[in-house]
PDB file of C-alpha atoms in Angstrom:
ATOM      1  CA  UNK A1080     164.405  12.530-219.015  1.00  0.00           C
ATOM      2  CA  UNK A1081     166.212   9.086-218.406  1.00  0.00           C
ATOM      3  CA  UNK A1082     164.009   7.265-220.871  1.00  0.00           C
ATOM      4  CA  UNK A1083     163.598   8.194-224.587  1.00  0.00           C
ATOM      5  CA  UNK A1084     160.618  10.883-225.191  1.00  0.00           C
ATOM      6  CA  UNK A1085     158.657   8.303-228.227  1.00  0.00           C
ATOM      7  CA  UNK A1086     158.551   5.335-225.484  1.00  0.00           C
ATOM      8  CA  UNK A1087     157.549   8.244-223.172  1.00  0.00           C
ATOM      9  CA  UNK A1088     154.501   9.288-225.006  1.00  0.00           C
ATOM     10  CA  UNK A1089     154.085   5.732-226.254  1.00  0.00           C
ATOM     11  CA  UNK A1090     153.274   4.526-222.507  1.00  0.00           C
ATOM     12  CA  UNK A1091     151.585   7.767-221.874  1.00  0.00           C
ATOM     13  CA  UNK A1092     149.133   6.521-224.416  1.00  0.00           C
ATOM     14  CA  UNK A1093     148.352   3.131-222.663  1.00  0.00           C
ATOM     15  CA  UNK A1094     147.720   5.563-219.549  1.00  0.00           C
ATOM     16  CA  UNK A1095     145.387   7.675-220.775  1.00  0.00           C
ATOM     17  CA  UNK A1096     143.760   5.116-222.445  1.00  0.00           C
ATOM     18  CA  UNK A1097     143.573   3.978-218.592  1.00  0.00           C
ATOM     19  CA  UNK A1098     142.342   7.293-218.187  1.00  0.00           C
ATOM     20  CA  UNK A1099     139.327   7.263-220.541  1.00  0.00           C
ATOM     21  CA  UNK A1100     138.033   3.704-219.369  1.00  0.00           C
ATOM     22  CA  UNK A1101     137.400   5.213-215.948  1.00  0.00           C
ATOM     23  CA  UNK A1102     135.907   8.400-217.119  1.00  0.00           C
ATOM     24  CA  UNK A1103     133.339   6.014-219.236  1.00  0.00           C
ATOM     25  CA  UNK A1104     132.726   3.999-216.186  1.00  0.00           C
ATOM     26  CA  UNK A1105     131.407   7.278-214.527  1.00  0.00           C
ATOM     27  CA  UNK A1106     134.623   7.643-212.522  1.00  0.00           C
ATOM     28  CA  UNK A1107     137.949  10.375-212.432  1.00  0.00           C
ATOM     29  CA  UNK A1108     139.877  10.137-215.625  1.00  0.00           C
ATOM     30  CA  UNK A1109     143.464   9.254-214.467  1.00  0.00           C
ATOM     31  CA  UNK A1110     145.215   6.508-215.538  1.00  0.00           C
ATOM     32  CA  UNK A1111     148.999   5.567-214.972  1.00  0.00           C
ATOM     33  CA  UNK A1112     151.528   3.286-216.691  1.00  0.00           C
ATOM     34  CA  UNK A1113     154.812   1.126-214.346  1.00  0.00           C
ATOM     35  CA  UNK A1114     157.189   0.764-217.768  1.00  0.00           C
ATOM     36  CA  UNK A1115     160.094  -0.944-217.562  1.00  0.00           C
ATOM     37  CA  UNK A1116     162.687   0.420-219.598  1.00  0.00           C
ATOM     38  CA  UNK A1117     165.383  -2.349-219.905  1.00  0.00           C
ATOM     39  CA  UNK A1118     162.454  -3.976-222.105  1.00  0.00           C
ATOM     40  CA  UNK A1119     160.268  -0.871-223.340  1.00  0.00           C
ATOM     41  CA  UNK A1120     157.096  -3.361-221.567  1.00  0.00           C
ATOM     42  CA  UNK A1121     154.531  -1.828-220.022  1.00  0.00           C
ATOM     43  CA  UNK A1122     154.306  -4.080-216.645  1.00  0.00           C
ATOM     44  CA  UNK A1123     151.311  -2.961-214.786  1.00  0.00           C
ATOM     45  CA  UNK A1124     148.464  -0.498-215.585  1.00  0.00           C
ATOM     46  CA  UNK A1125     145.391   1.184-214.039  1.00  0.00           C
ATOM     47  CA  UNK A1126     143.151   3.737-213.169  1.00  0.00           C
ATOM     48  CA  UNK A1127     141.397   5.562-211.217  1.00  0.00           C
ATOM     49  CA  UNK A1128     138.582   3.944-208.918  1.00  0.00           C
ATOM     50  CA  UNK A1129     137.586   5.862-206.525  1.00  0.00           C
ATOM     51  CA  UNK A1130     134.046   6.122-207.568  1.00  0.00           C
ATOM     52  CA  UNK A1131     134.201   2.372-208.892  1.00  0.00           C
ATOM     53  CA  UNK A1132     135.455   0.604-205.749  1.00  0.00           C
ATOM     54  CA  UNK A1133     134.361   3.266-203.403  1.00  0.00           C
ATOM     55  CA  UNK A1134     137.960   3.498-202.174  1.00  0.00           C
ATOM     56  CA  UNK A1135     139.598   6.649-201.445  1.00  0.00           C
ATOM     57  CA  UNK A1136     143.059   5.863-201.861  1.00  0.00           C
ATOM     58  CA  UNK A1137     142.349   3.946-205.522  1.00  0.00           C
ATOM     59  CA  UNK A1138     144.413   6.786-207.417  1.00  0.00           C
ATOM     60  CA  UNK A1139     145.484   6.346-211.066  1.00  0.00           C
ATOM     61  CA  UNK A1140     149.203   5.780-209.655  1.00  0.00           C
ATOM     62  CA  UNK A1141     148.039   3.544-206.553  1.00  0.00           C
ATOM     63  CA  UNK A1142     146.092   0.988-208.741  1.00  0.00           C
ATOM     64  CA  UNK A1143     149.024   1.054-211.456  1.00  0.00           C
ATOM     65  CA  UNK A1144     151.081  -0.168-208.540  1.00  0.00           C
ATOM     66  CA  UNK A1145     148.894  -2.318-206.964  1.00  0.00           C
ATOM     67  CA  UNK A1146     148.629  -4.319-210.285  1.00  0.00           C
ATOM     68  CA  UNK A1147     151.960  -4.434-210.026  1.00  0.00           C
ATOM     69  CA  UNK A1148     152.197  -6.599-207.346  1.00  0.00           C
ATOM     70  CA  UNK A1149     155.118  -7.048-205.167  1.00  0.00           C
ATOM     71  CA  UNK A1150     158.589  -6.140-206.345  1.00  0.00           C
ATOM     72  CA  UNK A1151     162.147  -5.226-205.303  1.00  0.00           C
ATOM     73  CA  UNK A1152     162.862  -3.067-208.788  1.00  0.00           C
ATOM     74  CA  UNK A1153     160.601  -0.022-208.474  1.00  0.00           C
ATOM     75  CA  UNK A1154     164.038   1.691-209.139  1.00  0.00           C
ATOM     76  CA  UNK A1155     164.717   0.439-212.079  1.00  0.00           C
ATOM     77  CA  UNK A1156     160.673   0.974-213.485  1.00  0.00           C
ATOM     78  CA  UNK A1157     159.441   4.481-214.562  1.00  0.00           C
ATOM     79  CA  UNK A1158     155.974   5.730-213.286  1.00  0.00           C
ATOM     80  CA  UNK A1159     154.132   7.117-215.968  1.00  0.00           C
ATOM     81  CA  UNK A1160     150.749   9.058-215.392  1.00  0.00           C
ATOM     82  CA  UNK A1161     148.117  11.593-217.235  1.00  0.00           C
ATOM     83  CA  UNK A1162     148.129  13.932-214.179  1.00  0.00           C
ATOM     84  CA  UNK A1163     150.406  15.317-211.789  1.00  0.00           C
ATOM     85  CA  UNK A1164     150.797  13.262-209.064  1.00  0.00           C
ATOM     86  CA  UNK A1165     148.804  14.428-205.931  1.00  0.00           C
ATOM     87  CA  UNK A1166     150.113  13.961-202.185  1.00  0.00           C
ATOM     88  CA  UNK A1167     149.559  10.451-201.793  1.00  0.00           C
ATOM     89  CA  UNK A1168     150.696   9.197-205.474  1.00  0.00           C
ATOM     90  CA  UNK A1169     153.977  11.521-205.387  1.00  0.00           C
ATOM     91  CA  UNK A1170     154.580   9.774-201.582  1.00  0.00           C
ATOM     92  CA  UNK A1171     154.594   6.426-202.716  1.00  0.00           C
ATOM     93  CA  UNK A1172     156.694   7.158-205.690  1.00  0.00           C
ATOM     94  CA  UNK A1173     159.298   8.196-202.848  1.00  0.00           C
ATOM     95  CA  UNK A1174     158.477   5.564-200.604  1.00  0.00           C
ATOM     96  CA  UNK A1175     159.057   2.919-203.425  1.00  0.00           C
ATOM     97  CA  UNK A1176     162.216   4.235-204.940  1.00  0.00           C
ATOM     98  CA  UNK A1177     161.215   5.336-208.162  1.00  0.00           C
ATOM     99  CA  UNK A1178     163.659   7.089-210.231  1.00  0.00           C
ATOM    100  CA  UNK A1179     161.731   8.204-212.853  1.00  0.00           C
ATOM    101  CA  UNK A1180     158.081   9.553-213.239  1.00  0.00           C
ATOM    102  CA  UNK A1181     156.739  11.143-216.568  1.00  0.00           C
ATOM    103  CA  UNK A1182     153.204  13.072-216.283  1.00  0.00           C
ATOM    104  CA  UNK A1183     150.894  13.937-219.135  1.00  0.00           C
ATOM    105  CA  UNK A1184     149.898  17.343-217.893  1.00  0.00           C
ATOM    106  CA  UNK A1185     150.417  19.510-214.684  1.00  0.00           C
ATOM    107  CA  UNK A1186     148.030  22.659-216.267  1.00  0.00           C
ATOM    108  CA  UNK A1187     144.638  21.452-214.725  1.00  0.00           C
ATOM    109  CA  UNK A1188     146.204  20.180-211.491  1.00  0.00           C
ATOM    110  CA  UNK A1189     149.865  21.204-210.183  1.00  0.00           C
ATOM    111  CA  UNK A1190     150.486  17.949-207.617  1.00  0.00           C
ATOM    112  CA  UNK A1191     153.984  17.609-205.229  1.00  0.00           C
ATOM    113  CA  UNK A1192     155.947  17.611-207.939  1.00  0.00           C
ATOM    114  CA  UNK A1193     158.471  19.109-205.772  1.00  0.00           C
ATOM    115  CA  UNK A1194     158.225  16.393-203.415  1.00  0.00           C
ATOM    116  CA  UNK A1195     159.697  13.964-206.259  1.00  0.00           C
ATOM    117  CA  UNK A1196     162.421  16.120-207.125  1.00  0.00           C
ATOM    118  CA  UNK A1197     163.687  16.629-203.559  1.00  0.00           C
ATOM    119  CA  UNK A1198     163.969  13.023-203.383  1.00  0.00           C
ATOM    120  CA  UNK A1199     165.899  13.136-206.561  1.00  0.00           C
ATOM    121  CA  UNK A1200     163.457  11.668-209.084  1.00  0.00           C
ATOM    122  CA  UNK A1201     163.431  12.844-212.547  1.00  0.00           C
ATOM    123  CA  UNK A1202     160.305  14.629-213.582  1.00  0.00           C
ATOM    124  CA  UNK A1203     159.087  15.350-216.772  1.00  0.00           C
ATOM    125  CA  UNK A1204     156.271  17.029-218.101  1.00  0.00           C
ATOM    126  CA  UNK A1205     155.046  16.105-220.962  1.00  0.00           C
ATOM    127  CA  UNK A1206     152.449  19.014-221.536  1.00  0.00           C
ATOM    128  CA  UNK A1207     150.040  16.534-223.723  1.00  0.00           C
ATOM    129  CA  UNK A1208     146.580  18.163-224.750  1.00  0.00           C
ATOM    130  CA  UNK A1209     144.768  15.567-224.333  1.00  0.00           C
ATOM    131  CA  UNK A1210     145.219  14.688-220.955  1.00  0.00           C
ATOM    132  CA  UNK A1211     144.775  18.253-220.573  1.00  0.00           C
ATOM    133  CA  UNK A1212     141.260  18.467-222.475  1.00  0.00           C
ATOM    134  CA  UNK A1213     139.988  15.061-220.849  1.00  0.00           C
ATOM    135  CA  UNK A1214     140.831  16.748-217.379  1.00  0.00           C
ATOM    136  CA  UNK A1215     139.065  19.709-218.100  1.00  0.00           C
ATOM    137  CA  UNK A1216     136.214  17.896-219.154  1.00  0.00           C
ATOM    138  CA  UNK A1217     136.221  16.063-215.630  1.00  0.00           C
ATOM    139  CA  UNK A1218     136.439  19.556-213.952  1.00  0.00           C
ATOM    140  CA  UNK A1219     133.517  21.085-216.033  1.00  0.00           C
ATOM    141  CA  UNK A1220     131.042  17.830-215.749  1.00  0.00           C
ATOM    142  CA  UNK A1221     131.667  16.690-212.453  1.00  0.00           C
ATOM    143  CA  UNK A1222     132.717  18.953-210.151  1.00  0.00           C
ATOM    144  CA  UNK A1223     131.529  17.388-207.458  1.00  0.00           C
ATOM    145  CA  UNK A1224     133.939  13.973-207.814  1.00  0.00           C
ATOM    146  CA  UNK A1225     136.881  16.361-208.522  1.00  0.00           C
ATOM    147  CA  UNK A1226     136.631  18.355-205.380  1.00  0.00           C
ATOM    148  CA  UNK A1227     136.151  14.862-203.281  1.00  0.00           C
ATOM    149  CA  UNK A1228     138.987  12.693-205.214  1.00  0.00           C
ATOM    150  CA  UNK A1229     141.596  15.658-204.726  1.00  0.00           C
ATOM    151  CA  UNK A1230     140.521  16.947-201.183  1.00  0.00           C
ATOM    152  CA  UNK A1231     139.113  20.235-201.685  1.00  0.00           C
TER     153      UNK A1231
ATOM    154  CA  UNK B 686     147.521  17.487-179.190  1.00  0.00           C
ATOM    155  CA  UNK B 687     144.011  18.579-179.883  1.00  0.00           C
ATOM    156  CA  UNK B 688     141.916  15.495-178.395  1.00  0.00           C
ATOM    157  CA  UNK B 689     142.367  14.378-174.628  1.00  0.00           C
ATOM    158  CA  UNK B 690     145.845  11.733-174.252  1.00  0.00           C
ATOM    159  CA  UNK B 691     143.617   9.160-172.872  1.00  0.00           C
ATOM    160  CA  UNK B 692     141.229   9.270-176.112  1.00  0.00           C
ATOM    161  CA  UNK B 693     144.748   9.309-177.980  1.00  0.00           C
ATOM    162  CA  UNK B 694     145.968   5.808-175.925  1.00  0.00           C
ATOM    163  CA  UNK B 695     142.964   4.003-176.109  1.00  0.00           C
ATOM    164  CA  UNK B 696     142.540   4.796-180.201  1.00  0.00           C
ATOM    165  CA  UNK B 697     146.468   3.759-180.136  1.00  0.00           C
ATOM    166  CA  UNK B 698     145.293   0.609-178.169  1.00  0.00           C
ATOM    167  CA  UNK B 699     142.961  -0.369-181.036  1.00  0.00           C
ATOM    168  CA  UNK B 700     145.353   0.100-183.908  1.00  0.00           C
ATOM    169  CA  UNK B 701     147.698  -1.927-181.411  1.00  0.00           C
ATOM    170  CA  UNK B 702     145.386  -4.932-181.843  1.00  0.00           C
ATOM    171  CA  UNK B 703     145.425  -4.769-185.505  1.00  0.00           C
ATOM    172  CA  UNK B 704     149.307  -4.704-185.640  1.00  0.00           C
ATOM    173  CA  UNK B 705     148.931  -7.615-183.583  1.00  0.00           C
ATOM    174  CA  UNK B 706     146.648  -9.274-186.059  1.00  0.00           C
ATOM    175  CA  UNK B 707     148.736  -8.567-188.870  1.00  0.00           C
ATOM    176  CA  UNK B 708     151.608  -9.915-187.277  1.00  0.00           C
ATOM    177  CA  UNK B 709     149.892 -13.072-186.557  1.00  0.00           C
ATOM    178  CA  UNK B 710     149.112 -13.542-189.685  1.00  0.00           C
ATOM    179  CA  UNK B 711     152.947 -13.400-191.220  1.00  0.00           C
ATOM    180  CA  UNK B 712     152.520 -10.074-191.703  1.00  0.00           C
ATOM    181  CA  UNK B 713     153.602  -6.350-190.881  1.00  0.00           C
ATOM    182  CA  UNK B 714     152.792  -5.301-187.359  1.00  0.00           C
ATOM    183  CA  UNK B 715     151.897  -1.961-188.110  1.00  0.00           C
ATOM    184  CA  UNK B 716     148.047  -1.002-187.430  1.00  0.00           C
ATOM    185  CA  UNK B 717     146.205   2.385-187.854  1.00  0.00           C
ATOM    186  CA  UNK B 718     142.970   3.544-186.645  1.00  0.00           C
ATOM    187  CA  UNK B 719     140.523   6.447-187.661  1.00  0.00           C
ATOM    188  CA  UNK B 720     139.044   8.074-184.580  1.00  0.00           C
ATOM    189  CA  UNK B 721     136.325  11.003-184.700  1.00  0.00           C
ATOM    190  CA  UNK B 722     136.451  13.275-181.143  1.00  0.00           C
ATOM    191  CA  UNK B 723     133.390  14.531-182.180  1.00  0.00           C
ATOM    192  CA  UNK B 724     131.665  10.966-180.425  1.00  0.00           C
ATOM    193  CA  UNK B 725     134.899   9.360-179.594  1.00  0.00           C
ATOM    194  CA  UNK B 726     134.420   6.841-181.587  1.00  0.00           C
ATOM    195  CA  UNK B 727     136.827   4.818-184.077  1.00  0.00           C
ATOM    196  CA  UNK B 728     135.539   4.975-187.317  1.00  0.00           C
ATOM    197  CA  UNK B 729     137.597   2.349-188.794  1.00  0.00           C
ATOM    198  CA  UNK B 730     140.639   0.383-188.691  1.00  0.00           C
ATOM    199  CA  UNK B 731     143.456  -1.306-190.332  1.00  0.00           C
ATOM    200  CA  UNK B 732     146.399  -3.290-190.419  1.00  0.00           C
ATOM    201  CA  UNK B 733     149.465  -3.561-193.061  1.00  0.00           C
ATOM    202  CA  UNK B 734     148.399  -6.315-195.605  1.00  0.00           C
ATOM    203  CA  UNK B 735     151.532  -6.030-198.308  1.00  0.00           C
ATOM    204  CA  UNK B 736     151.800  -9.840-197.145  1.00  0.00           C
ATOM    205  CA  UNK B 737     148.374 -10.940-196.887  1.00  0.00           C
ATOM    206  CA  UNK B 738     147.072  -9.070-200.015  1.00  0.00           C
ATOM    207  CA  UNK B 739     150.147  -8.836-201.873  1.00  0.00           C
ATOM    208  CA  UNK B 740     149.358  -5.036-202.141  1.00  0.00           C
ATOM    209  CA  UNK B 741     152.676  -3.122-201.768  1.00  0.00           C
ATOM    210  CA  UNK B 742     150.509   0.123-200.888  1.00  0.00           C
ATOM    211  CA  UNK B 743     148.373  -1.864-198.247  1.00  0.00           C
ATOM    212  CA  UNK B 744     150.341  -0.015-195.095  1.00  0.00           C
ATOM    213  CA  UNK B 745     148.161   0.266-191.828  1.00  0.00           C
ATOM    214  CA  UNK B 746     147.368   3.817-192.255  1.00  0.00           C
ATOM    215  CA  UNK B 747     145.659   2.770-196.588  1.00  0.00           C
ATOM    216  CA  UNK B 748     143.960  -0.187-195.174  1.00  0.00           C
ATOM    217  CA  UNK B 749     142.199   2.052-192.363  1.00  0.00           C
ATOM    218  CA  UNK B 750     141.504   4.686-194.899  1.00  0.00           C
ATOM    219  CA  UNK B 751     140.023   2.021-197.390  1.00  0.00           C
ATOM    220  CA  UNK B 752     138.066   1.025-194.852  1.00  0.00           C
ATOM    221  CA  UNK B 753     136.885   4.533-193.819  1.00  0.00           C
ATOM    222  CA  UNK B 754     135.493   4.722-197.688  1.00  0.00           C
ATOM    223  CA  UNK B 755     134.513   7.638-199.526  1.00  0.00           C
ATOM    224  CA  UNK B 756     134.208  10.826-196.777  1.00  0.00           C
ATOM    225  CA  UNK B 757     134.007  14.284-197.146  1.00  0.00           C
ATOM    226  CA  UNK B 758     134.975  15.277-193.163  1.00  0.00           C
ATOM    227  CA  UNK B 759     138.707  14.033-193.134  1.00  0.00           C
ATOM    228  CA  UNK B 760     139.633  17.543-191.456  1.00  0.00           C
ATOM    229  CA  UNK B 761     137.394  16.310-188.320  1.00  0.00           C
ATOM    230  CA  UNK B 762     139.133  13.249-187.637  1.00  0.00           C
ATOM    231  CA  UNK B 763     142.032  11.886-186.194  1.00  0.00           C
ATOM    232  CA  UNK B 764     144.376   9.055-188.037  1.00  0.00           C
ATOM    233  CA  UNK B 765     146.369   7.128-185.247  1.00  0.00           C
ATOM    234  CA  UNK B 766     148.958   4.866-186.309  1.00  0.00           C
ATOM    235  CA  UNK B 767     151.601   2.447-183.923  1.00  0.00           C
ATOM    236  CA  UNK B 768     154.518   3.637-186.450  1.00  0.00           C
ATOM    237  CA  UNK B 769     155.758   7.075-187.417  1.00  0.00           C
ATOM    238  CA  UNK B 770     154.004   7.452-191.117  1.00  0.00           C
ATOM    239  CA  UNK B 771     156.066   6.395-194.370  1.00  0.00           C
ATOM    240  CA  UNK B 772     155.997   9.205-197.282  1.00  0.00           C
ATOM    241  CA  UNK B 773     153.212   7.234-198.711  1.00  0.00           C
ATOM    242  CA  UNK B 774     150.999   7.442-196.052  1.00  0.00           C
ATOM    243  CA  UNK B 775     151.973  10.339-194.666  1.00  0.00           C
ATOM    244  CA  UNK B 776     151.485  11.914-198.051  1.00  0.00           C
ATOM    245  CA  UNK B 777     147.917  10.506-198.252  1.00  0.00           C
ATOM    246  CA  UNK B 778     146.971  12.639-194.650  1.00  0.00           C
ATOM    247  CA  UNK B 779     148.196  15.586-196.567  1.00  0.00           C
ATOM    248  CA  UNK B 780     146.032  14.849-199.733  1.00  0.00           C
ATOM    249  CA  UNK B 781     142.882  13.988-197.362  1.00  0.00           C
ATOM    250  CA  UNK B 782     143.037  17.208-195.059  1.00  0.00           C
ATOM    251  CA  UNK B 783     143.654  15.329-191.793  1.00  0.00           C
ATOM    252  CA  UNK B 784     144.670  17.916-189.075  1.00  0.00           C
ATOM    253  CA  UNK B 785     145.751  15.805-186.211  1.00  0.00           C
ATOM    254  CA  UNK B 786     148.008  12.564-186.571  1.00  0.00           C
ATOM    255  CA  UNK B 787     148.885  10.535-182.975  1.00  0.00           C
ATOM    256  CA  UNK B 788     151.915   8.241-183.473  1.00  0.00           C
ATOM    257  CA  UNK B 789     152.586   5.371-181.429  1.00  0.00           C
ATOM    258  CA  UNK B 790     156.452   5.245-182.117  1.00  0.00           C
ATOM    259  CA  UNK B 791     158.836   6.404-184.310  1.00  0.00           C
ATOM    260  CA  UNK B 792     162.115   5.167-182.483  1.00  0.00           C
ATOM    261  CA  UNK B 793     162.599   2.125-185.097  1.00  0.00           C
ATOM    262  CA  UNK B 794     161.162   4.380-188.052  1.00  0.00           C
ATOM    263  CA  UNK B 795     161.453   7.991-188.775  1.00  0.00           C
ATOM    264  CA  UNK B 796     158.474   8.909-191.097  1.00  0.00           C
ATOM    265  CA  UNK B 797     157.862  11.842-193.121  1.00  0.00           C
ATOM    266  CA  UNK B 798     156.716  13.523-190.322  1.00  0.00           C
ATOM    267  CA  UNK B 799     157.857  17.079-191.351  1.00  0.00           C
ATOM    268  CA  UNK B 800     155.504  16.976-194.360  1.00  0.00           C
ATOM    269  CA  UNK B 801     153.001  16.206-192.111  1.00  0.00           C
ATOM    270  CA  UNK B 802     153.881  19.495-189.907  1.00  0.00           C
ATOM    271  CA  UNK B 803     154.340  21.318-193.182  1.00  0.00           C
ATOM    272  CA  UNK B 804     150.911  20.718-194.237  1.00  0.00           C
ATOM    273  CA  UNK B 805     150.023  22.476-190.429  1.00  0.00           C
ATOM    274  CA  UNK B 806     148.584  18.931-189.001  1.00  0.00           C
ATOM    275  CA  UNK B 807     149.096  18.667-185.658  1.00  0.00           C
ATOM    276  CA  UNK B 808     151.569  15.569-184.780  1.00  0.00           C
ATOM    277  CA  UNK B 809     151.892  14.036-181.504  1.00  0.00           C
ATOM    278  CA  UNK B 810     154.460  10.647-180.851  1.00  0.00           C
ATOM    279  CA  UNK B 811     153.104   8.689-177.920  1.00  0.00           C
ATOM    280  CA  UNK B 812     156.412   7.520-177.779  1.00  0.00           C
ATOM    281  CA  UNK B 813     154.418   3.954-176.217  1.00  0.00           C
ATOM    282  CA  UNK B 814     156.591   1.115-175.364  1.00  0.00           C
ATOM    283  CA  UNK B 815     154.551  -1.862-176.662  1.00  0.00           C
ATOM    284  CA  UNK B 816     154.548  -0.571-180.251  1.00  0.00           C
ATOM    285  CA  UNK B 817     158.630   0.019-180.017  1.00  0.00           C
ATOM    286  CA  UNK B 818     159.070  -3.673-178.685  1.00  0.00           C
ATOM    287  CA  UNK B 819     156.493  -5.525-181.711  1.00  0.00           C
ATOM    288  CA  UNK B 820     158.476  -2.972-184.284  1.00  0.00           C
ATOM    289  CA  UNK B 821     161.736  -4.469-183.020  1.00  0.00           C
ATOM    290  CA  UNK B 822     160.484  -8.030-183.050  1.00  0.00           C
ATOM    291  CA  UNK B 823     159.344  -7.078-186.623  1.00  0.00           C
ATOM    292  CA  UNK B 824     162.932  -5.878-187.546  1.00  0.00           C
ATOM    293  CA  UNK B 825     164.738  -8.579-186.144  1.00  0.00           C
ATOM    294  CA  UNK B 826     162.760 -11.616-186.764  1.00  0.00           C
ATOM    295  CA  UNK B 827     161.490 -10.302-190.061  1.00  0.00           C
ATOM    296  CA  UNK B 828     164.198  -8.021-192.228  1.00  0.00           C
ATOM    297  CA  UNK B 829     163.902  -8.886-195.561  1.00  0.00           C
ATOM    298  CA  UNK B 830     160.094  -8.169-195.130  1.00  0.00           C
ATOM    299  CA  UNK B 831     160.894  -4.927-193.499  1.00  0.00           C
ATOM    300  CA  UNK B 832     163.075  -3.839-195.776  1.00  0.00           C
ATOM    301  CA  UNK B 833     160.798  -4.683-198.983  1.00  0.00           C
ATOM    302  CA  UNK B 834     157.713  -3.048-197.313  1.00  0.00           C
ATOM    303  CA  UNK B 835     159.622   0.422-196.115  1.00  0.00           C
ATOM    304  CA  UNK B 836     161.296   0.807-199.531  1.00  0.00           C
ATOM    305  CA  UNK B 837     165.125  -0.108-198.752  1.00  0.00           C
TER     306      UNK B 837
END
C-alpha cells in the first residue's frame, strides 16, 4: 500500500459511513471514498443508488466519482471503497488512471480485482468486519436487490 | 453476430444520431443504443455527456444504460455503440450480462474488447465509415477533450 494504513482505514470510515446511509435509505450498502493523499482530504464521496435513483450504473465507486466532478489527477487520488469493486467500478478505475484503490472487504463479494492489478494498480484489502457484517446483512435481508445490483 | 446486420446498422444508425447530438452540443460524439431482437426495437439511447453534465462516467454506452433503468433481462439485449468500448464501459456489459455488443468503429480507439470476448459476449465491429470520420473530427478538432474523457 502507497498510502499509510491509519489514513487508509480513516477514509474507509467516511465510506462505510457512505455505506450505511444507503442501506437506511432502503438501498445496497456500498459506499466509496476519492482521497487525496498529498493532503490526507477526502475529495468526493458517495454511495450506492441504485434503488434511490433507479439507475443501474449508480455504484458506490461511480457516484464517489461522479461527485468528483471533472479532473485530470485521478492518478494522483486513491479510490477507497467497502466492497470489492465489481466489473464496471474496477473498469473505470482503469479507465481513469487510478493508482491506488483500498477495499474494505472482498469475503462477501470477490470483484475484478485482477483487472486492477493487471493494469498495475495497487490493491489492498483491508479485511474490515464491518463492511463484512453490513454486507452480509444486505445478502440475508434483501436478496432480491443483491442479485439485481451485481447481475446474478 | 447473433441478430441480422441490417438490425445491427440501423440500431448503429440511431446511436449515430446521438453522437451527432452530443457533438453539437460541444460534446463527445460517441452515442450508444440498447436494442432488444426479441421486437427489434431500441430500448433506449444515449450519448457521452462528460461535457454537458460534467459527469466523467457519462460515456455513450452509461448514459444509454441509465436510461434503460433498472432491468433484469440484460442477457436478451444488444448494446450498440459508434466507438469500440472503454474499460469502463466495457466493464459495465460484463457486470450486466450483455451477450452481444455491435461496434461501430474501433480504428481511432481500441477498447477493452478482449474482456468483452473473455466474458463469452459476442463482439462484432461494423467497421462503418461515418462513425470513423466524426471520431476523427473529434480527435482533431477536439484533443484536449479527448484525451481528458479516454483517460490519457
Amino acid at each position: 500500500m502507497g498510502i499509510p494504513e491509519d489514513l487508509a482505514r480513516s477514509w474507509l470510515q467516511v465510506a462505510l459511513k457512505e455505506a450505511r446511509i444507503g442501506w437506511d435509505d432502503g438501498g445496497i450498502p456500498v459506499g466509496s471514498v476519492i482521497g487525496d493523499p498529498r493532503t490526507g482530504k477526502v475529495i468526493a464521496q458517495g454511495h450506492n443508488q441504485r434503488v434511490q435513483q433507479g439507475d443501474p450504473t449508480a455504484h458506490g465507486e461511480m457516484s464517489a466519482i461522479r461527485n468528483a466532478g471533472r479532473r485530470r489527477d485521478w492518478s494522483e487520488l486513491v479510490l477507497v471503497t467497502t466492497l470489492s469493486p465489481c466489473p464496471m467500478c474496477a473498469g473505470t478505475a482503469v479507465l481513469l488512471g487510478f493508482r491506488e484503490v483500498v477495499i474494505g472487504e472482498n469475503r462477501t463479494f470477490q470483484g475484478s480485482e485482477d483487472w486492477l492489478r493487471e493494469a498495475g494498480i495497487s490493491v489492498t484489502v483491508l479485511n474490515d468486519i464491518a463492511c463484512t457484517t453490513l454486507m452480509e446483512r444486505m445478502q440475508t435481508e434483501r436478496p432480491d436487490l443483491w442479485a439485481e445490483d451485481i447481475g446474478t
